[in-house]
Amino acid sequence: MVPLNSLTRQAGIRLGPLLLQTLIKHYFERTLKEHAEGATQLHQDELLYDAAFKVIKTFLEAASKHTIEELQAFSNTRTPSPPWTHAVRLVVPMSCCDEAATHLIRALGGEEVTKRVVGGTKWWQVRGVQGIDAEWITARKDWEEAKRKHKAQQREARKGRAREPAAAPEEPPATYEPEMDEMRCILFVHGGGYYFGSIDQERYSIQRYARKINGRVFTMNYRLAPQYPFPCAVQDVLACYLFLIRPPPDAAHRPVDPAHIVVAGDSAGGGLCLALLQVLRDTALPMPAGGVLISPWCDLTHSFPSIHINTATDVLPPYGLSFHKPSTLWPPPPDDLTTLVHDGIRTRIRQAMHMGPDTTTQSSTSPAPKSPAPLPIDHLVPITPNTTLRLGSTTSLPTQDADHDNHVRTQRIELRAANGEELVIDAQLQMYTPNYLLTHPLVSPAVSYLGGLPPLHVIVCEKEVLRDEIIYSAHKAAHPDKYPVKDDARRLYPALEGIETRFGPTQVHLQIYDDAAHTLPTLFSFTTPAKYCYRAIATFCRYVTGMLPPPPSPFLGTGSFPRSRSPDLMTSGERTPLSPGSSTSEFASAQSRPQSVRGRPATSSGRPAETHGSSMRRAFSARVSRAGMLLHLNGNAPAAEAHPDPMKPSESSDVGGPRFYCEPSTPKADEGARRAGEPSVYANGLDTMIRERVSTQGVVRPLEPEEALPAFQLPQALVGELSELVVRRYMKGDEAFGRKFAKTAQAIAKKRRRNLERARGDTVRNMMQLQNFLSRDAKGKERAHGEDGEPAHKGMEEGLRAAGSWPWAWALDVDERPPPSSIVSRRDTEEARGLAKIADQAVLADEHAMSANNLWSLIVDFLTVLPEKDKKTRSKSRLRRSKSASAAEAKEEGGDAEPEQETRRSRFKQFVTGRGHGKVQSSGQSTGE
């Protein structure tokens, strides 16, 4: 029986009582007396929102008391696709990954800059499997509709020429169908703080996006931190985009027109989407039609005020996402152990390659002397007319150039508080990247130049902790000239040099949803505001991909285009809620976009005709949502937001609302109120920026000026700087978790020492296994190239390079400096195998099949043993096993081993009998040449 994940068990135990408690409190106390800090109107209006908020917040706080391995395993739990969807699993091939690596290195500034900034060009290409686990998802009825259209096209084609009909698929759910090529496409990137999450975690929201646009979604399981830190995930997302627009010859789909692709992501996935779009812009690759950013993580330095003032109203833990129960995975090992591991790996590799000792000059790991810090300034940021947030003093992050000659770069952060106290942090703050890269423009887009991107739909939740950084980034994209880029960002990302002269503003549609917490449509998809959020996303996707229906009447001019408006939006001469200085003169261009609406025939009212009965699941969700609202009908709702029940069966029993179609031309009871998702918002085009607030009932109103928003009360010079408030917050969390898990941390330290000792006994066995693999590989190449006269095997280096994305080629380059948390920096067999297993659990379900992961574990065992310095530690039994294995292999091959293989065996034997750094010999000495 498979053991139950402890996090799963605890979540199951606490879920039932928590839901029952919330229901009772809603019914008897109306939540008005029960809620204190953290209460919002949405909590009081919707039972489902309040229950989901408590469940998610409780779960995330409980998850922090478990290890990263347990959380990753929990989020990777395989979720079956519902019967109303058509899902096809596949693996993006290594050819796309290699092409993505080439473009990413070019975007980062070339090989030299990439080595200087991210620590190399090879270590981040290491992966446990040959490719990226991905999935096509579409609604079954949309697929069947596309299938009918595809067959009709085939019949028309056969009228003009004879053609054999295509064979019907044996099992549609597991096969990519050619008719899916005609659908619009969303490239979706899941969230999870960069260190957990998967396709299965967000399967419901992903399939809902596909249904809303009557199209398809392509999504992937990118490599997760901390074992695969930046830029691993960026490479994976870029590889998937290239897989769409430039598929390999054996791919099942045709190339997707970039103008038919919308990239979308939530939380960390939104940050990855911004990184992807910047890479596409800076490498001149084809841009997608647009981007949907749902609560994107834009600033990993936490420099904005909402991080501190929205903690109670958001689901994220109070100390952030950096703290979990200690394990061998997180926190990373100390710098001295990482240095020891790197030296051991390099020594073993260079001995095996007969490249001689590593002569790289290594300096002390202590940081270089710094210039005296300026006197601290106590920064105060006004939040409201009566509220001020004290950030304290600030400090810059460590640079990657200070100790460039060391294998492990310092992450030390020093800050002098406003009261003169010296605050020091020696740990890594975020799992996604080391401290010296937190302000890299591809890591924290808030410090980058965001002009020159395709149209963006940015969704912000008013009560989330990331609110301010998202609002700031959206305005920075629309008005890049008002928010200059810092010199530090240009140094980390040279593509920003002179970028202002090459790219102009980005078209942005910004929506802020009242009272909602982080990632509204993902975590609270069954609530009323989420329904309108999905509609708004579908409308945007249809607009940028050319599927938005034309205006209802061609005789209406631009100024008289019928739009339902919010009362406070109706001002003389105003036509759209745009930011100051923006115009609305692109209606003609909006009309000229290709209009190819597809879907079911609409009724006379403009709504789609219902062809199937509503499901029990949707009907139940709708009734529960109505019940939660009826509990609080106490007359406190604003009059402008009163409207007929959006869940009426006559309209749709789907709590997510009907798919986007033309709104009926007949006026509603609340005439003059425009709601999110109505197509009239793009009637005049998307010129620079549309700025909106959306109420809990979906009513749209204009966003207040920039100077009235807390996001713009922070001086621009402090964006990307670590404040005293952030440092003290981290230190407080570190102290709390250190006190709670003190014994666990001691046990982890002992386990690491124990694993280090165990690794010393496996050298000979693992080397022989690696030798056997290379011998088989050489024979295969010899048989494949024997007729052409090409060499069958060029040596051990080529064998290692061929083992999947250069898994240990980084050790041959003295300029490669992997971060301490990365999988290539971890040394003992148990730990490395555990990392690879956790990273690949959601990728390949067949654990018994031979894969690159098996070879990975083998190479880890072989290469991560530190050189032995004591002659007495060498056991005679190891030599006997080595000789026996060599004799058995020679006997198996008929005693006719080729001289080249015998030479390699002699080199392995010389390597086995080596005594450490002092016994490294040259190639000629070791082979007798």
CSV table of N, CA, C and O in Angstrom, one decimal, residues 36 149 156 248 549 563 604 610 624 636 717 775 860 918 924 929:
chain,number,residue,atom,x,y,z
A,36,ALA,N,-13.1,40.1,12.4
A,36,ALA,CA,-12.4,41.4,12.9
A,36,ALA,C,-11.4,41.8,11.8
A,36,ALA,O,-11.8,42.3,10.8
A,149,LYS,N,-16.4,20.5,-38.2
A,149,LYS,CA,-16.0,21.5,-39.2
A,149,LYS,C,-14.8,20.9,-40.0
A,149,LYS,O,-14.7,21.2,-41.2
A,156,GLU,N,-15.3,19.0,-48.6
A,156,GLU,CA,-15.2,20.0,-49.7
A,156,GLU,C,-13.9,19.8,-50.5
A,156,GLU,O,-13.9,19.9,-51.7
A,248,PRO,N,8.7,20.3,-33.9
A,248,PRO,CA,9.6,19.4,-34.6
A,248,PRO,C,8.8,18.5,-35.7
A,248,PRO,O,7.6,18.5,-35.6
A,549,PRO,N,-16.7,39.7,-31.9
A,549,PRO,CA,-17.7,40.0,-32.9
A,549,PRO,C,-17.7,41.5,-33.2
A,549,PRO,O,-17.3,42.3,-32.3
A,563,ARG,N,-22.6,51.5,-25.3
A,563,ARG,CA,-21.9,50.9,-24.3
A,563,ARG,C,-22.6,51.0,-23.0
A,563,ARG,O,-23.1,52.1,-22.7
A,604,SER,N,-32.3,34.5,-30.2
A,604,SER,CA,-32.7,35.8,-30.5
A,604,SER,C,-32.3,36.8,-29.5
A,604,SER,O,-32.1,38.0,-29.9
A,610,GLU,N,-29.0,26.6,-25.6
A,610,GLU,CA,-28.6,25.5,-24.8
A,610,GLU,C,-28.9,24.2,-25.5
A,610,GLU,O,-30.1,24.0,-25.9
A,624,VAL,N,-25.5,27.2,-3.9
A,624,VAL,CA,-24.7,27.5,-2.7
A,624,VAL,C,-24.3,29.0,-2.8
A,624,VAL,O,-24.3,29.7,-1.8
A,636,ASN,N,-27.2,46.7,2.8
A,636,ASN,CA,-25.9,47.5,2.8
A,636,ASN,C,-25.3,47.6,1.4
A,636,ASN,O,-24.3,48.3,1.2
A,717,ALA,N,13.1,55.2,-6.3
A,717,ALA,CA,14.5,54.8,-5.9
A,717,ALA,C,14.5,53.6,-5.0
A,717,ALA,O,15.5,52.9,-4.9
A,775,SER,N,30.3,1.8,-22.5
A,775,SER,CA,30.7,0.7,-23.4
A,775,SER,C,29.5,0.3,-24.4
A,775,SER,O,29.7,0.2,-25.6
A,860,VAL,N,25.2,10.7,-10.6
A,860,VAL,CA,25.3,11.3,-9.3
A,860,VAL,C,26.1,10.5,-8.3
A,860,VAL,O,27.0,11.0,-7.6
A,918,GLY,N,46.3,15.2,-4.5
A,918,GLY,CA,47.8,15.1,-4.6
A,918,GLY,C,48.2,14.0,-5.6
A,918,GLY,O,49.4,14.0,-6.0
A,924,GLY,N,49.3,11.2,-20.1
A,924,GLY,CA,50.4,10.3,-20.5
A,924,GLY,C,50.9,9.4,-19.4
A,924,GLY,O,51.2,8.2,-19.6
A,929,GLU,N,51.6,6.3,-21.9
A,929,GLU,CA,52.0,6.8,-23.2
A,929,GLU,C,53.2,7.6,-23.2
A,929,GLU,O,53.5,8.3,-22.2
